[in-house]
């Protein structure tokens, strides 16, 4: 199967978010990290599977997930000033939010 660049980035993003949730649980015992990382990762994996067939819908869902992560992790970074993990996830989420916006605009042409 030949993956698009959007799919590759989405799959990598899903993996990082999922691993981050597990790390948050293992390091701090945070069920919130585990739950939100797991749900976000599962939604992003769904986006990955839907991108070839329904790019507007998949990009819209990806936009929602990445914007939510951008908001929550951006707020956490602003509050704690810790680059890792909050700053890194916020920065990645900013990039993915832009990518999904681009995908939505491109699918409407």
mmCIF file of C-alpha atoms in Angstrom:
data_model
loop_
_atom_site.group_PDB
_atom_site.id
_atom_site.type_symbol
_atom_site.label_atom_id
_atom_site.label_comp_id
_atom_site.label_asym_id
_atom_site.label_seq_id
_atom_site.Cartn_x
_atom_site.Cartn_y
_atom_site.Cartn_z
ATOM 1 C CA UNK A 1 0.000 0.000 0.000
ATOM 2 C CA UNK A 2 1.349 3.406 -0.987
ATOM 3 C CA UNK A 3 0.792 5.934 1.814
ATOM 4 C CA UNK A 4 0.289 9.632 1.197
ATOM 5 C CA UNK A 5 2.384 12.165 3.070
ATOM 6 C CA UNK A 6 -0.711 13.145 5.066
ATOM 7 C CA UNK A 7 -1.216 9.544 6.114
ATOM 8 C CA UNK A 8 2.421 9.147 7.125
ATOM 9 C CA UNK A 9 2.336 12.279 9.282
ATOM 10 C CA UNK A 10 -1.003 11.280 10.808
ATOM 11 C CA UNK A 11 0.213 7.781 11.634
ATOM 12 C CA UNK A 12 3.375 9.147 13.252
ATOM 13 C CA UNK A 13 1.377 11.728 15.188
ATOM 14 C CA UNK A 14 -1.059 9.044 16.387
ATOM 15 C CA UNK A 15 1.833 6.864 17.550
ATOM 16 C CA UNK A 16 3.541 9.728 19.410
ATOM 17 C CA UNK A 17 0.335 10.779 21.134
ATOM 18 C CA UNK A 18 -0.434 7.192 22.144
ATOM 19 C CA UNK A 19 3.081 6.539 23.453
ATOM 20 C CA UNK A 20 2.959 9.868 25.279
ATOM 21 C CA UNK A 21 -0.230 8.838 27.054
ATOM 22 C CA UNK A 22 1.336 5.552 28.145
ATOM 23 C CA UNK A 23 4.500 7.358 29.314
ATOM 24 C CA UNK A 24 2.407 9.809 31.354
ATOM 25 C CA UNK A 25 0.697 6.882 33.018
ATOM 26 C CA UNK A 26 3.916 4.969 33.698
ATOM 27 C CA UNK A 27 5.855 7.985 35.015
ATOM 28 C CA UNK A 28 3.155 9.735 37.014
ATOM 29 C CA UNK A 29 0.339 7.205 37.291
ATOM 30 C CA UNK A 30 -1.873 9.609 35.343
ATOM 31 C CA UNK A 31 -5.023 7.894 34.160
ATOM 32 C CA UNK A 32 -5.974 11.164 32.450
ATOM 33 C CA UNK A 33 -2.843 10.959 30.274
ATOM 34 C CA UNK A 34 -3.527 7.332 29.464
ATOM 35 C CA UNK A 35 -7.169 7.959 28.610
ATOM 36 C CA UNK A 36 -6.730 11.127 26.593
ATOM 37 C CA UNK A 37 -3.648 9.772 24.820
ATOM 38 C CA UNK A 38 -5.480 6.551 23.996
ATOM 39 C CA UNK A 39 -8.641 8.238 22.727
ATOM 40 C CA UNK A 40 -6.683 10.822 20.740
ATOM 41 C CA UNK A 41 -4.449 8.142 19.260
ATOM 42 C CA UNK A 42 -7.433 5.976 18.293
ATOM 43 C CA UNK A 43 -9.187 8.935 16.639
ATOM 44 C CA UNK A 44 -6.022 9.852 14.759
ATOM 45 C CA UNK A 45 -5.621 6.257 13.582
ATOM 46 C CA UNK A 46 -9.192 6.467 12.271
ATOM 47 C CA UNK A 47 -8.251 9.697 10.473
ATOM 48 C CA UNK A 48 -5.289 7.836 8.957
ATOM 49 C CA UNK A 49 -7.581 5.102 7.612
ATOM 50 C CA UNK A 50 -10.159 7.567 6.233
ATOM 51 C CA UNK A 51 -7.810 10.047 4.530
ATOM 52 C CA UNK A 52 -7.703 8.254 1.144
ATOM 53 C CA UNK A 53 -11.480 7.727 0.905
ATOM 54 C CA UNK A 54 -12.951 10.759 2.640
ATOM 55 C CA UNK A 55 -10.276 13.441 2.962
ATOM 56 C CA UNK A 56 -12.564 16.333 3.947
ATOM 57 C CA UNK A 57 -14.150 14.410 6.814
ATOM 58 C CA UNK A 58 -10.861 12.861 7.940
ATOM 59 C CA UNK A 59 -9.076 16.215 7.867
ATOM 60 C CA UNK A 60 -11.925 17.831 9.817
ATOM 61 C CA UNK A 61 -11.724 15.161 12.506
ATOM 62 C CA UNK A 62 -7.927 15.437 12.573
ATOM 63 C CA UNK A 63 -8.272 19.203 12.892
ATOM 64 C CA UNK A 64 -10.530 18.785 15.917
ATOM 65 C CA UNK A 65 -8.163 16.375 17.652
ATOM 66 C CA UNK A 66 -5.009 18.361 16.899
ATOM 67 C CA UNK A 67 -6.599 21.691 17.882
ATOM 68 C CA UNK A 68 -7.782 20.171 21.157
ATOM 69 C CA UNK A 69 -4.299 18.842 21.875
ATOM 70 C CA UNK A 70 -2.797 22.189 20.876
ATOM 71 C CA UNK A 71 -5.076 23.996 23.319
ATOM 72 C CA UNK A 72 -4.589 21.647 26.243
ATOM 73 C CA UNK A 73 -0.865 21.097 25.849
ATOM 74 C CA UNK A 74 -0.255 24.747 24.930
ATOM 75 C CA UNK A 75 -1.996 25.759 28.145
ATOM 76 C CA UNK A 76 0.058 23.219 30.111
ATOM 77 C CA UNK A 77 3.289 24.496 28.543
ATOM 78 C CA UNK A 78 2.358 28.080 29.330
ATOM 79 C CA UNK A 79 1.602 27.096 32.931
ATOM 80 C CA UNK A 80 4.628 24.847 33.617
ATOM 81 C CA UNK A 81 7.179 26.135 31.071
ATOM 82 C CA UNK A 82 8.231 22.498 30.530
ATOM 83 C CA UNK A 83 9.328 21.923 26.957
ATOM 84 C CA UNK A 84 8.820 18.188 27.235
ATOM 85 C CA UNK A 85 6.213 16.867 26.849
ATOM 86 C CA UNK A 86 3.813 19.828 26.784
ATOM 87 C CA UNK A 87 5.813 22.173 24.538
ATOM 88 C CA UNK A 88 6.763 19.450 22.072
ATOM 89 C CA UNK A 89 3.200 18.118 21.772
ATOM 90 C CA UNK A 90 1.837 21.655 21.421
ATOM 91 C CA UNK A 91 4.305 22.415 18.635
ATOM 92 C CA UNK A 92 3.557 19.153 16.802
ATOM 93 C CA UNK A 93 -0.153 19.789 17.227
ATOM 94 C CA UNK A 94 0.237 23.281 15.762
ATOM 95 C CA UNK A 95 1.893 21.803 12.687
ATOM 96 C CA UNK A 96 -0.736 19.086 12.332
ATOM 97 C CA UNK A 97 -3.548 21.618 12.780
ATOM 98 C CA UNK A 98 -2.105 23.573 9.851
ATOM 99 C CA UNK A 99 -1.780 20.390 7.819
ATOM 100 C CA UNK A 100 -5.388 19.389 8.427
ATOM 101 C CA UNK A 101 -6.593 22.913 7.560
ATOM 102 C CA UNK A 102 -4.631 22.641 4.323
ATOM 103 C CA UNK A 103 -6.248 19.265 3.654
ATOM 104 C CA UNK A 104 -9.734 20.671 4.202
ATOM 105 C CA UNK A 105 -9.110 23.609 1.885
ATOM 106 C CA UNK A 106 -7.553 21.372 -0.751
ATOM 107 C CA UNK A 107 -10.456 18.909 -0.689
ATOM 108 C CA UNK A 108 -12.945 21.716 -1.403
ATOM 109 C CA UNK A 109 -11.278 22.601 -4.720
#
